[in-house]
Amino acid sequence: MDRFYITTPIYYVNAKPHLGHAYTTIVADSLRRFHRLLGKDTYFLTGTDEHGDKIVQAAEKAGCSPQEFVDGVSTQFRDLWPHLGVEYDQFIRTTDAEHKKCVQDVLQKVYDSGDIYFGEYGGHYCYGCERFYTEKELENGLCPQHQVKPEYISEKNYFFRMSKYQGWLRQYILDNPDFIRPERYRSEVLGILDSGALEDLCISRPKSRLTWGIELPFDKDYVCYVWFDALINYISALGWPDGEKFGRFWPGVQHLVAKDILKPHAVFWPTMLKAAGLEPYNNLNVHGYWLVRDTKMSKSLGNVVDPLSMIDKYGLSAFRYFLLREMHFGSDASFSEDALVARLNADLANDLGNLFSRVLSMTAKYFGGVVPAQGPLTEEDEAIRTLAEEAQRNYVRLFERVRFSNALESLWELVRALNRYVDHAAPWTLFKQGDTERLGTVMYVMLECMRKVAVHLWPVMPEASTVLLGQLGQTLDPATVQLADEADHWGGLAAGTTVAASSNLFPRVELEKTEESRPAKAEGKK
Ligand code: ME8
């Protein structure tokens, strides 16, 4: 059986989750559901990153101990995911005892092999990024991420010989074009590797400066650098070196991250794996930023959108659909409630909702809510069947290549074509003419295509897909669906099935009701 292991970044617990975290985690959930429907054995890991300076500072601000603080925020992340329809298999915390032990084992292994050494280092340290920057990497003397002046720190530390693996990594990326995708990020990483000698990675912090971390197994005066600790979560969760899950799922892993953490995932992590004698991951999938008025949505800028409030207002399915449809994976996308409402109204209410509502009410009116048998197919029926086949094939191909927006667009070509088909075939006229056989065929073609649409939507909108399938008298058992074969199989909907009398899953939302489009109240006016 094919295997599929998907991970999200483990999120920092210095602030509560926002729409950016929700996006990556919903994408991971959708991908894992998609691969389940391809018949794979799947595993989905998410969690929280709990060590380092940032956390200590946030705990101090909150007036509690780091442990109390991380327990609180980690719970907020863990509790959020079920509300977003996210079903993970494991929630890892870097403060878990098993994780700490695994990090120490990796450190010891790399140390024993000679790839960790002790030395003196001076560098520009950004507390926001928790990393040293070289002079070259700074923009006008500022951290490129946070636009603040880093502190110059000089101290004795342990270093990982990352430079030793530069040539190997470069060749590996050249030999495996899909290793980092989309292409623009692969080029960016090759650019880093081609721009000069890679520096060794400082992987320790003296306890005199930071104690909230994992102690180095070979020196009790130091703790592990938070990134070296955090990246190892992807294997500690599986019980490296000899855990059953490790044997089952490594290295068939797909990592999902935004471009802010490209370098740690594309450079630090594969070289760390190589040094520890492990195979590299399968793919690193890198997406862009959600922006609010052209600026990255981020907790430090305070312009974050709370996913729960969006769900309360517009529903879970519309929210998930919007995120996957609006962002072209790899590029930045703008978030606004107006854009969400526009998509909800156009794609969900007008196209999909309308299709279900009209076809189900016609089935109720003309056939007492029972799926009629299909008669001989006309050219028009064959054309829509062919279009449906193409839409399904494109959807599967594009979704697999993390091109969610294009995948949904191709499914919507079918949804829109079905609305045109029903207009053209005019069941109401066939009914008046008493042409029951032709009427039955038209209704069957519609209902079977709608079933196919609803099945394909399950990874993106599990809730809505389940309701829509229920309206067609179907239940979805992920273990028995073979999504890749759906395009080749016509007739999954049995004649004689009872369907719902009507459907109104996606009512239109009036644009005026969104915050942004509401005119600001003129001061002084009553
Ligand atoms: O970097 N748009 O954690 P983090 C899109 N702990 N995605 C966004 C986003 C935005 N505006 N803001 C955040 C860390 N994200 C480390 C990771 S992994 C071994 C350690 C998402 O809490 C996106 O997935 O800063 C991004 O990569 C991640 O949150 C950063 O989360």
Coordinates of C-alpha atoms and ligand atoms in Angstrom, one line a residue:
M1 CA 0.0 0.0 0.0
D2 CA 1.3 3.5 -0.9
R3 CA 2.1 5.7 2.1
F4 CA 1.6 9.4 2.6
Y5 CA 3.0 11.4 5.5
I6 CA 2.1 15.1 5.8
T7 CA 3.4 17.7 8.2
T8 CA 2.7 21.3 9.1
P9 CA 5.3 23.5 10.7
I10 CA 5.2 23.2 14.4
Y11 CA 3.9 26.6 15.4
Y12 CA 5.5 28.9 18.0
V13 CA 3.4 29.3 21.0
N14 CA 4.3 32.9 21.7
A15 CA 0.9 34.0 20.4
K16 CA -2.4 32.5 19.6
P17 CA -3.2 30.9 16.1
H18 CA -4.4 33.1 13.2
L19 CA -5.5 32.6 9.7
G20 CA -1.9 32.0 8.4
H21 CA -1.6 29.0 10.6
A22 CA -5.1 27.9 9.8
Y23 CA -4.3 28.0 6.1
T24 CA -1.2 25.7 6.3
T25 CA -3.1 23.3 8.6
I26 CA -6.2 23.2 6.4
V27 CA -4.1 22.5 3.4
A28 CA -2.4 19.7 5.2
D29 CA -5.8 18.3 6.2
S30 CA -7.1 18.5 2.7
L31 CA -4.0 16.9 1.2
R32 CA -4.2 14.1 3.7
R33 CA -7.9 13.5 2.9
F34 CA -7.2 13.6 -0.8
H35 CA -4.5 10.9 -0.4
R36 CA -6.8 8.8 1.7
L37 CA -9.2 8.9 -1.2
L38 CA -6.4 7.7 -3.4
G39 CA -6.3 4.6 -1.2
K40 CA -3.1 5.4 0.7
D41 CA -2.0 4.7 4.2
T42 CA -1.8 8.3 5.6
Y43 CA -0.3 10.1 8.6
F44 CA -0.8 13.7 9.5
L45 CA 1.4 15.5 12.1
T46 CA 1.1 18.9 13.5
G47 CA 2.1 20.5 16.8
T48 CA 3.8 23.3 18.6
D49 CA 7.4 24.6 18.9
E50 CA 8.0 25.5 22.5
H51 CA 11.6 26.3 23.2
G52 CA 13.8 29.4 22.7
D53 CA 14.1 33.0 23.6
K54 CA 10.8 34.1 22.1
I55 CA 8.9 31.9 24.4
V56 CA 10.8 33.0 27.5
Q57 CA 10.1 36.6 26.6
A58 CA 6.4 35.9 26.0
A59 CA 6.1 34.0 29.3
E60 CA 7.8 36.9 31.1
K61 CA 5.3 39.3 29.6
A62 CA 2.4 37.1 30.6
G63 CA 3.8 36.8 34.1
C64 CA 4.1 33.1 34.3
S65 CA 6.7 30.3 34.0
P66 CA 7.7 29.2 30.5
Q67 CA 6.1 25.8 31.1
E68 CA 2.8 27.3 32.3
F69 CA 2.8 29.6 29.3
V70 CA 3.5 26.9 26.7
D71 CA 0.9 24.6 28.2
G72 CA -1.7 27.3 27.8
V73 CA -1.0 28.4 24.2
S74 CA -0.3 24.9 22.9
T75 CA -3.8 23.9 24.1
Q76 CA -5.2 26.8 22.1
F77 CA -3.7 25.4 19.0
R78 CA -4.7 21.8 19.7
D79 CA -8.3 22.9 20.5
L80 CA -8.6 25.0 17.4
W81 CA -8.0 22.4 14.8
P82 CA -11.2 20.3 15.2
H83 CA -13.2 23.5 14.7
L84 CA -11.6 23.9 11.3
G85 CA -12.4 20.3 10.3
V86 CA -8.8 19.3 10.8
E87 CA -8.3 15.7 11.7
Y88 CA -4.6 15.1 12.6
D89 CA -3.1 11.8 13.8
Q90 CA -0.6 13.3 16.2
F91 CA 0.0 16.6 17.9
I92 CA 3.6 16.9 18.9
R93 CA 5.1 19.3 21.4
T94 CA 8.8 20.0 21.6
T95 CA 8.6 19.8 25.3
D96 CA 7.4 16.1 25.1
A97 CA 9.9 13.8 26.8
E98 CA 10.1 11.5 23.7
H99 CA 10.9 14.4 21.5
K100 CA 13.7 15.7 23.8
K101 CA 15.2 12.3 24.0
C102 CA 15.2 12.0 20.2
V103 CA 16.8 15.4 19.7
Q104 CA 19.6 14.4 22.2
D105 CA 20.1 11.1 20.3
V106 CA 20.4 12.9 17.0
L107 CA 22.8 15.4 18.4
Q108 CA 24.9 12.6 19.9
K109 CA 25.0 10.7 16.7
V110 CA 26.1 13.7 14.6
Y111 CA 28.6 14.7 17.3
D112 CA 30.1 11.2 17.3
S113 CA 30.4 11.2 13.6
G114 CA 32.5 14.4 13.8
D115 CA 30.0 16.8 12.2
I116 CA 29.5 18.9 15.4
Y117 CA 32.5 21.0 16.7
F118 CA 33.1 23.7 19.3
G119 CA 34.2 27.2 18.2
E120 CA 33.8 30.9 18.7
Y121 CA 31.3 32.9 16.7
G122 CA 30.3 36.4 16.4
G123 CA 27.1 37.3 14.5
H124 CA 24.0 39.5 14.2
Y125 CA 21.3 37.8 16.2
C126 CA 17.6 38.5 15.6
Y127 CA 15.5 37.5 18.5
G128 CA 12.4 37.4 16.3
C129 CA 13.9 34.8 14.0
E130 CA 16.0 33.1 16.7
R131 CA 18.9 33.0 14.4
F132 CA 22.2 34.6 13.5
Y133 CA 22.4 36.6 10.3
T134 CA 25.6 37.3 8.4
E135 CA 26.4 40.8 7.3
K136 CA 25.5 39.9 3.8
E137 CA 22.0 38.7 4.7
L138 CA 21.0 41.9 6.5
E139 CA 19.0 44.5 4.6
N140 CA 20.4 48.0 5.4
G141 CA 21.7 46.5 8.6
L142 CA 18.2 45.2 9.6
C143 CA 16.7 41.7 9.8
P144 CA 15.0 41.1 6.5
Q145 CA 12.0 39.5 8.3
H146 CA 11.4 41.8 11.2
Q147 CA 13.1 45.0 10.0
V148 CA 14.8 45.5 13.4
K149 CA 18.4 45.9 14.1
P150 CA 19.8 42.5 15.3
E151 CA 22.1 42.4 18.3
Y152 CA 25.8 41.6 17.7
I153 CA 26.7 38.6 19.9
S154 CA 30.0 36.9 20.2
E155 CA 30.3 33.7 22.2
K156 CA 31.6 30.1 22.2
N157 CA 29.2 27.6 20.7
Y158 CA 28.8 24.3 19.0
F159 CA 28.5 24.2 15.2
F160 CA 27.1 21.8 12.8
R161 CA 29.3 21.2 9.7
M162 CA 26.5 22.3 7.3
S163 CA 29.1 23.5 4.8
K164 CA 30.3 20.0 4.2
Y165 CA 27.0 19.0 2.6
Q166 CA 26.6 22.0 0.3
G167 CA 27.7 20.2 -2.8
W168 CA 25.6 17.2 -2.0
L169 CA 22.5 19.2 -1.4
R170 CA 22.9 21.2 -4.6
Q171 CA 23.3 18.1 -6.6
Y172 CA 20.3 16.5 -4.9
I173 CA 18.1 19.4 -5.7
L174 CA 19.3 19.3 -9.3
D175 CA 18.6 15.6 -9.6
N176 CA 15.2 15.8 -7.9
P177 CA 13.2 18.6 -9.6
D178 CA 10.2 18.1 -7.3
F179 CA 12.1 18.1 -4.1
I180 CA 11.3 21.8 -3.4
R181 CA 8.2 23.1 -5.1
P182 CA 6.9 25.3 -6.6
E183 CA 9.8 26.0 -8.9
R184 CA 10.4 29.6 -7.7
Y185 CA 11.4 28.3 -4.2
R186 CA 13.6 25.6 -5.7
S187 CA 15.4 28.3 -7.7
E188 CA 15.7 30.5 -4.6
V189 CA 17.4 27.7 -2.7
L190 CA 19.7 26.9 -5.6
G191 CA 20.5 30.6 -5.6
I192 CA 21.5 30.4 -1.9
L193 CA 23.7 27.4 -2.6
D194 CA 25.3 29.0 -5.6
S195 CA 26.0 32.3 -4.0
G196 CA 29.0 31.3 -2.1
A197 CA 30.2 29.0 0.7
L198 CA 27.4 27.9 3.1
E199 CA 28.3 28.7 6.7
D200 CA 28.3 26.1 9.4
L201 CA 25.2 26.3 11.6
C202 CA 25.5 27.4 15.2
I203 CA 23.4 24.8 17.1
S204 CA 23.8 25.7 20.7
R205 CA 23.0 28.5 23.1
P206 CA 25.0 28.9 26.4
K207 CA 22.9 28.3 29.5
S208 CA 24.2 31.6 30.8
R209 CA 22.0 33.2 28.2
L210 CA 19.1 30.7 27.7
T211 CA 18.0 27.7 29.8
W212 CA 14.7 27.0 28.2
G213 CA 15.8 24.4 25.7
I214 CA 17.0 20.8 25.4
E215 CA 20.4 20.2 27.0
L216 CA 23.2 19.1 24.7
P217 CA 24.0 15.5 25.7
F218 CA 27.8 16.2 25.4
D219 CA 27.9 19.5 27.3
K220 CA 25.6 20.4 30.2
D221 CA 26.4 24.1 29.9
Y222 CA 24.5 24.4 26.6
V223 CA 21.0 24.0 25.3
C224 CA 20.1 23.1 21.7
Y225 CA 19.3 25.9 19.1
V226 CA 15.6 26.0 18.7
W227 CA 15.6 25.3 15.0
F228 CA 17.8 22.2 15.3
D229 CA 15.4 21.0 18.0
A230 CA 12.2 21.9 16.1
L231 CA 13.1 20.3 12.8
I232 CA 13.7 17.0 14.4
N233 CA 10.0 16.8 15.4
Y234 CA 9.3 15.4 12.0
I235 CA 11.2 12.2 12.9
S236 CA 10.8 12.2 16.7
A237 CA 7.0 12.0 16.1
L238 CA 7.5 8.7 14.3
G239 CA 9.7 7.2 17.0
W240 CA 13.1 7.4 15.2
P241 CA 15.3 5.3 15.0
D242 CA 13.3 2.1 15.4
G243 CA 9.7 3.1 15.9
E244 CA 7.1 1.2 13.8
K245 CA 5.8 4.5 12.3
F246 CA 9.2 5.6 11.3
G247 CA 9.7 2.4 9.3
R248 CA 6.3 2.9 7.8
F249 CA 6.3 6.5 6.8
W250 CA 9.9 7.8 6.4
P251 CA 11.1 9.1 4.0
G252 CA 7.8 9.3 2.1
V253 CA 7.0 12.7 3.8
Q254 CA 5.7 15.9 2.4
H255 CA 6.5 19.0 4.4
L256 CA 4.3 22.1 4.2
V257 CA 5.6 25.5 5.1
A258 CA 5.3 29.2 4.1
K259 CA 8.2 30.9 2.5
D260 CA 9.3 32.5 5.8
I261 CA 10.9 29.3 6.9
L262 CA 12.2 28.1 3.5
K263 CA 15.9 28.1 4.4
P264 CA 15.6 26.0 7.6
H265 CA 13.5 23.4 5.8
A266 CA 15.4 23.5 2.5
V267 CA 18.9 23.8 3.7
F268 CA 19.3 23.0 7.4
W269 CA 17.0 20.0 7.5
P270 CA 18.2 18.0 4.5
T271 CA 21.8 18.5 5.6
M272 CA 20.9 17.5 9.2
L273 CA 19.2 14.3 7.9
K274 CA 22.2 13.5 5.7
A275 CA 24.6 14.0 8.6
A276 CA 22.4 11.7 10.8
G277 CA 22.5 9.0 8.0
L278 CA 18.9 9.5 7.0
E279 CA 17.3 9.8 3.6
P280 CA 15.9 13.3 2.7
Y281 CA 12.1 13.9 2.7
N282 CA 10.1 13.5 -0.5
N283 CA 8.9 17.1 -1.0
L284 CA 9.0 20.5 0.5
N285 CA 5.8 22.4 -0.5
V286 CA 6.2 26.1 0.0
H287 CA 3.4 28.6 -0.1
G288 CA 3.2 32.4 0.0
Y289 CA 1.8 34.8 2.5
W290 CA -1.7 35.8 3.3
L291 CA -1.6 39.6 3.2
V292 CA -3.9 42.2 4.7
R293 CA -3.8 45.3 2.6
D294 CA -0.5 44.4 1.0
T295 CA 1.2 43.5 4.3
K296 CA 2.0 40.0 5.7
M297 CA -0.6 38.9 8.2
S298 CA 1.5 38.3 11.4
K299 CA 1.2 38.3 15.1
S300 CA 4.0 40.8 15.5
L301 CA 2.2 43.3 13.2
G302 CA -1.1 42.7 15.0
N303 CA -3.1 42.5 11.7
V304 CA -4.2 39.0 12.2
V305 CA -7.6 37.4 11.3
D306 CA -9.2 35.0 13.7
P307 CA -10.3 31.9 11.8
L308 CA -13.0 31.1 14.4
S309 CA -14.8 34.4 13.8
M310 CA -14.8 33.8 10.0
I311 CA -16.3 30.3 10.6
D312 CA -19.0 31.8 12.8
K313 CA -19.9 34.3 10.2
Y314 CA -19.6 32.3 7.0
G315 CA -19.4 28.7 7.9
L316 CA -16.6 26.2 7.9
S317 CA -17.0 25.0 4.3
A318 CA -17.0 28.4 2.7
F319 CA -13.9 29.3 4.8
R320 CA -12.0 26.2 3.7
Y321 CA -13.1 26.6 0.1
F322 CA -12.1 30.2 0.0
L323 CA -8.6 29.6 1.4
L324 CA -7.8 26.8 -1.1
R325 CA -9.4 28.5 -4.1
E326 CA -8.2 32.1 -3.5
M327 CA -4.5 31.4 -2.9
H328 CA -2.4 30.1 -5.8
F329 CA -0.1 27.8 -3.9
G330 CA 3.3 29.5 -3.9
S331 CA 2.1 33.1 -4.5
D332 CA 0.9 35.6 -1.9
A333 CA -2.8 36.2 -1.6
S334 CA -4.9 39.0 -0.1
F335 CA -7.4 38.2 2.6
S336 CA -10.5 40.3 2.9
E337 CA -14.0 39.5 4.0
D338 CA -15.3 41.1 0.7
A339 CA -13.2 38.6 -1.3
L340 CA -14.5 35.7 0.8
V341 CA -18.1 36.8 0.4
A342 CA -17.6 37.3 -3.4
R343 CA -16.4 33.7 -3.7
L344 CA -19.1 32.4 -1.5
N345 CA -21.8 34.1 -3.5
A346 CA -20.4 33.3 -7.0
D347 CA -19.0 29.8 -6.6
L348 CA -20.9 28.3 -3.7
A349 CA -24.3 30.0 -3.7
N350 CA -24.8 30.7 -7.5
D351 CA -22.9 27.8 -9.1
L352 CA -22.9 24.8 -6.7
G353 CA -25.7 25.6 -4.3
N354 CA -28.0 26.6 -7.2
L355 CA -27.2 23.4 -9.1
F356 CA -28.1 21.2 -6.2
S357 CA -31.2 23.1 -5.3
R358 CA -32.7 23.1 -8.8
V359 CA -31.9 19.6 -9.7
L360 CA -33.1 18.1 -6.4
S361 CA -36.4 20.0 -6.5
M362 CA -36.9 18.8 -10.1
T363 CA -36.2 15.3 -9.1
A364 CA -38.8 15.6 -6.4
K365 CA -41.3 17.2 -8.7
Y366 CA -40.8 14.8 -11.7
F367 CA -39.8 11.6 -10.1
G368 CA -41.0 11.8 -6.5
G369 CA -37.5 12.2 -5.3
V370 CA -36.2 8.9 -6.7
V371 CA -33.3 8.7 -9.1
P372 CA -34.6 7.6 -12.5
A373 CA -33.0 5.1 -14.8
Q374 CA -30.7 6.3 -17.5
G375 CA -31.9 5.7 -21.1
P376 CA -29.8 6.1 -24.3
L377 CA -27.3 9.0 -24.2
T378 CA -27.5 11.7 -26.8
E379 CA -24.5 13.7 -28.1
E380 CA -25.2 16.4 -25.6
D381 CA -25.1 13.8 -22.7
E382 CA -21.9 12.3 -24.0
A383 CA -20.3 15.8 -24.2
I384 CA -21.1 16.5 -20.6
R385 CA -19.8 13.1 -19.6
T386 CA -16.6 13.7 -21.4
L387 CA -16.3 17.1 -19.8
A388 CA -16.9 15.5 -16.4
E389 CA -14.2 12.9 -17.0
E390 CA -11.7 15.6 -18.0
A391 CA -12.6 17.8 -15.0
Q392 CA -12.1 14.9 -12.6
R393 CA -8.7 13.9 -14.2
N394 CA -7.5 17.5 -14.1
Y395 CA -8.7 17.9 -10.5
V396 CA -6.8 14.8 -9.3
R397 CA -3.6 15.7 -11.3
L398 CA -3.6 19.3 -10.1
F399 CA -4.5 18.6 -6.5
E400 CA -1.7 16.0 -6.2
R401 CA 0.7 18.7 -7.5
V402 CA -0.6 21.1 -4.7
R403 CA -2.2 23.3 -7.3
F404 CA -5.5 23.5 -5.3
S405 CA -6.8 26.7 -6.9
N406 CA -6.5 25.3 -10.4
A407 CA -7.9 21.9 -9.3
L408 CA -11.0 23.6 -7.9
E409 CA -11.3 25.8 -11.0
S410 CA -11.4 22.7 -13.2
L411 CA -14.1 21.1 -11.0
W412 CA -16.1 24.4 -11.3
E413 CA -15.9 24.2 -15.1
L414 CA -18.0 21.0 -14.7
V415 CA -20.3 22.7 -12.1
R416 CA -20.9 25.6 -14.5
A417 CA -21.3 23.3 -17.5
L418 CA -23.9 21.3 -15.6
N419 CA -25.9 24.5 -15.0
R420 CA -25.8 25.2 -18.7
Y421 CA -26.7 21.6 -19.5
V422 CA -29.8 21.8 -17.4
D423 CA -30.8 25.1 -19.0
H424 CA -30.3 23.6 -22.5
A425 CA -31.9 20.2 -21.9
A426 CA -34.9 22.0 -20.2
P427 CA -36.4 19.2 -18.1
W428 CA -39.5 21.3 -17.5
T429 CA -40.3 21.2 -21.3
L430 CA -39.6 17.4 -21.4
F431 CA -42.0 17.0 -18.5
K432 CA -44.7 19.0 -20.2
Q433 CA -44.2 17.0 -23.4
G434 CA -44.5 13.8 -21.3
D435 CA -41.1 12.5 -22.6
T436 CA -40.3 10.6 -19.4
E437 CA -37.5 8.5 -20.8
R438 CA -35.5 11.5 -22.0
L439 CA -36.4 13.4 -18.9
G440 CA -35.1 10.5 -16.8
T441 CA -31.8 10.4 -18.7
V442 CA -31.2 14.1 -18.3
M443 CA -31.9 14.0 -14.6
Y444 CA -29.7 10.9 -14.2
V445 CA -26.8 12.5 -16.0
M446 CA -27.2 15.6 -13.7
L447 CA -27.4 13.6 -10.5
E448 CA -24.5 11.3 -11.3
C449 CA -22.3 14.3 -12.2
M450 CA -23.3 16.0 -9.0
R451 CA -22.4 13.0 -7.0
K452 CA -18.9 13.1 -8.6
V453 CA -18.5 16.7 -7.8
A454 CA -19.5 16.1 -4.1
V455 CA -17.0 13.2 -3.8
H456 CA -14.2 15.3 -5.2
L457 CA -15.0 18.1 -2.8
W458 CA -14.5 16.0 0.3
P459 CA -10.9 16.8 0.9
V460 CA -11.6 20.5 0.7
M461 CA -15.0 20.7 2.3
P462 CA -15.6 17.5 4.2
E463 CA -18.6 18.9 6.0
A464 CA -20.4 20.2 2.9
S465 CA -19.4 17.2 0.8
T466 CA -21.0 14.9 3.4
V467 CA -24.2 16.9 3.4
L468 CA -24.4 17.1 -0.4
L469 CA -23.8 13.4 -0.7
G470 CA -26.4 12.7 1.9
Q471 CA -28.9 14.7 -0.2
L472 CA -28.1 12.3 -3.0
G473 CA -28.7 9.3 -0.7
Q474 CA -25.0 8.5 -0.5
T475 CA -22.5 8.1 2.3
L476 CA -18.8 8.5 1.8
D477 CA -16.5 5.8 3.3
P478 CA -12.9 7.1 2.6
A479 CA -11.6 3.6 2.8
T480 CA -13.6 2.5 -0.2
V481 CA -13.4 5.5 -2.5
Q482 CA -10.8 5.3 -5.3
L483 CA -10.7 8.9 -6.4
A484 CA -8.2 8.3 -9.3
D485 CA -10.7 5.8 -10.8
E486 CA -13.8 7.9 -10.5
A487 CA -13.3 9.6 -13.9
D488 CA -13.4 6.2 -15.6
H489 CA -16.5 4.9 -13.8
W490 CA -19.9 6.1 -14.7
G491 CA -23.0 5.0 -12.9
G492 CA -22.0 5.0 -9.2
L493 CA -25.4 6.5 -8.4
A494 CA -28.0 3.6 -8.5
A495 CA -31.4 4.3 -10.1
G496 CA -34.1 3.9 -7.4
T497 CA -32.0 5.8 -4.8
T498 CA -34.1 8.3 -2.8
V499 CA -32.7 11.9 -2.8
A500 CA -33.6 15.0 -0.8
A501 CA -36.5 17.1 -1.9
S502 CA -34.5 20.4 -1.8
S503 CA -31.1 21.9 -0.9
N504 CA -30.0 25.3 0.3
L505 CA -26.6 24.7 1.7
F506 CA -25.0 27.9 0.6
P507 CA -27.4 30.9 1.0
R508 CA -26.2 34.1 -0.5
V509 CA -24.5 36.6 1.9
E510 CA -25.2 40.3 1.3
L511 CA -22.0 42.2 0.7
E512 CA -23.2 45.1 2.8
K513 CA -23.1 43.0 5.9
T514 CA -19.3 42.6 5.9
E515 CA -17.2 44.9 8.1
E516 CA -15.1 46.3 5.3
S517 CA -17.8 47.3 2.9
R518 CA -19.9 48.9 5.6
P519 CA -19.6 52.7 5.1
A520 CA -17.7 54.3 8.0
K521 CA -20.1 56.3 10.2
A522 CA -19.7 60.0 9.7
E523 CA -18.7 61.6 13.0
G524 CA -21.3 63.8 14.6
K525 CA -24.2 62.4 12.5
K526 CA -27.0 60.7 14.2
Ligands
ME8_1 O1 8.2 29.5 12.1 N1 0.6 33.6 5.5 O2 6.5 29.0 13.6 P1 5.4 30.1 13.3 C1 0.7 32.3 5.3 N2 8.1 27.4 14.9 N3 1.1 31.4 6.3 C2 1.4 31.9 7.5 C3 1.3 33.3 7.7 C4 0.9 34.2 6.7 N4 0.7 35.5 6.8 N5 1.7 33.5 9.0 C5 2.1 32.3 9.5 C6 7.7 28.8 13.0 N6 1.9 31.3 8.6 C7 8.5 27.7 13.6 C8 8.4 26.5 12.7 S1 8.9 23.9 12.0 C9 10.0 22.8 12.4 C10 9.2 25.3 13.0 C11 2.1 29.9 8.8 O3 4.4 30.1 14.5 C12 3.0 29.3 7.8 O4 2.9 27.9 7.7 O5 6.1 31.5 13.1 C13 4.4 29.7 8.3 O6 5.5 28.9 7.7 C14 4.2 29.3 9.8 O7 2.8 29.7 10.0 C15 5.1 30.0 10.7 O8 4.7 29.6 12.0

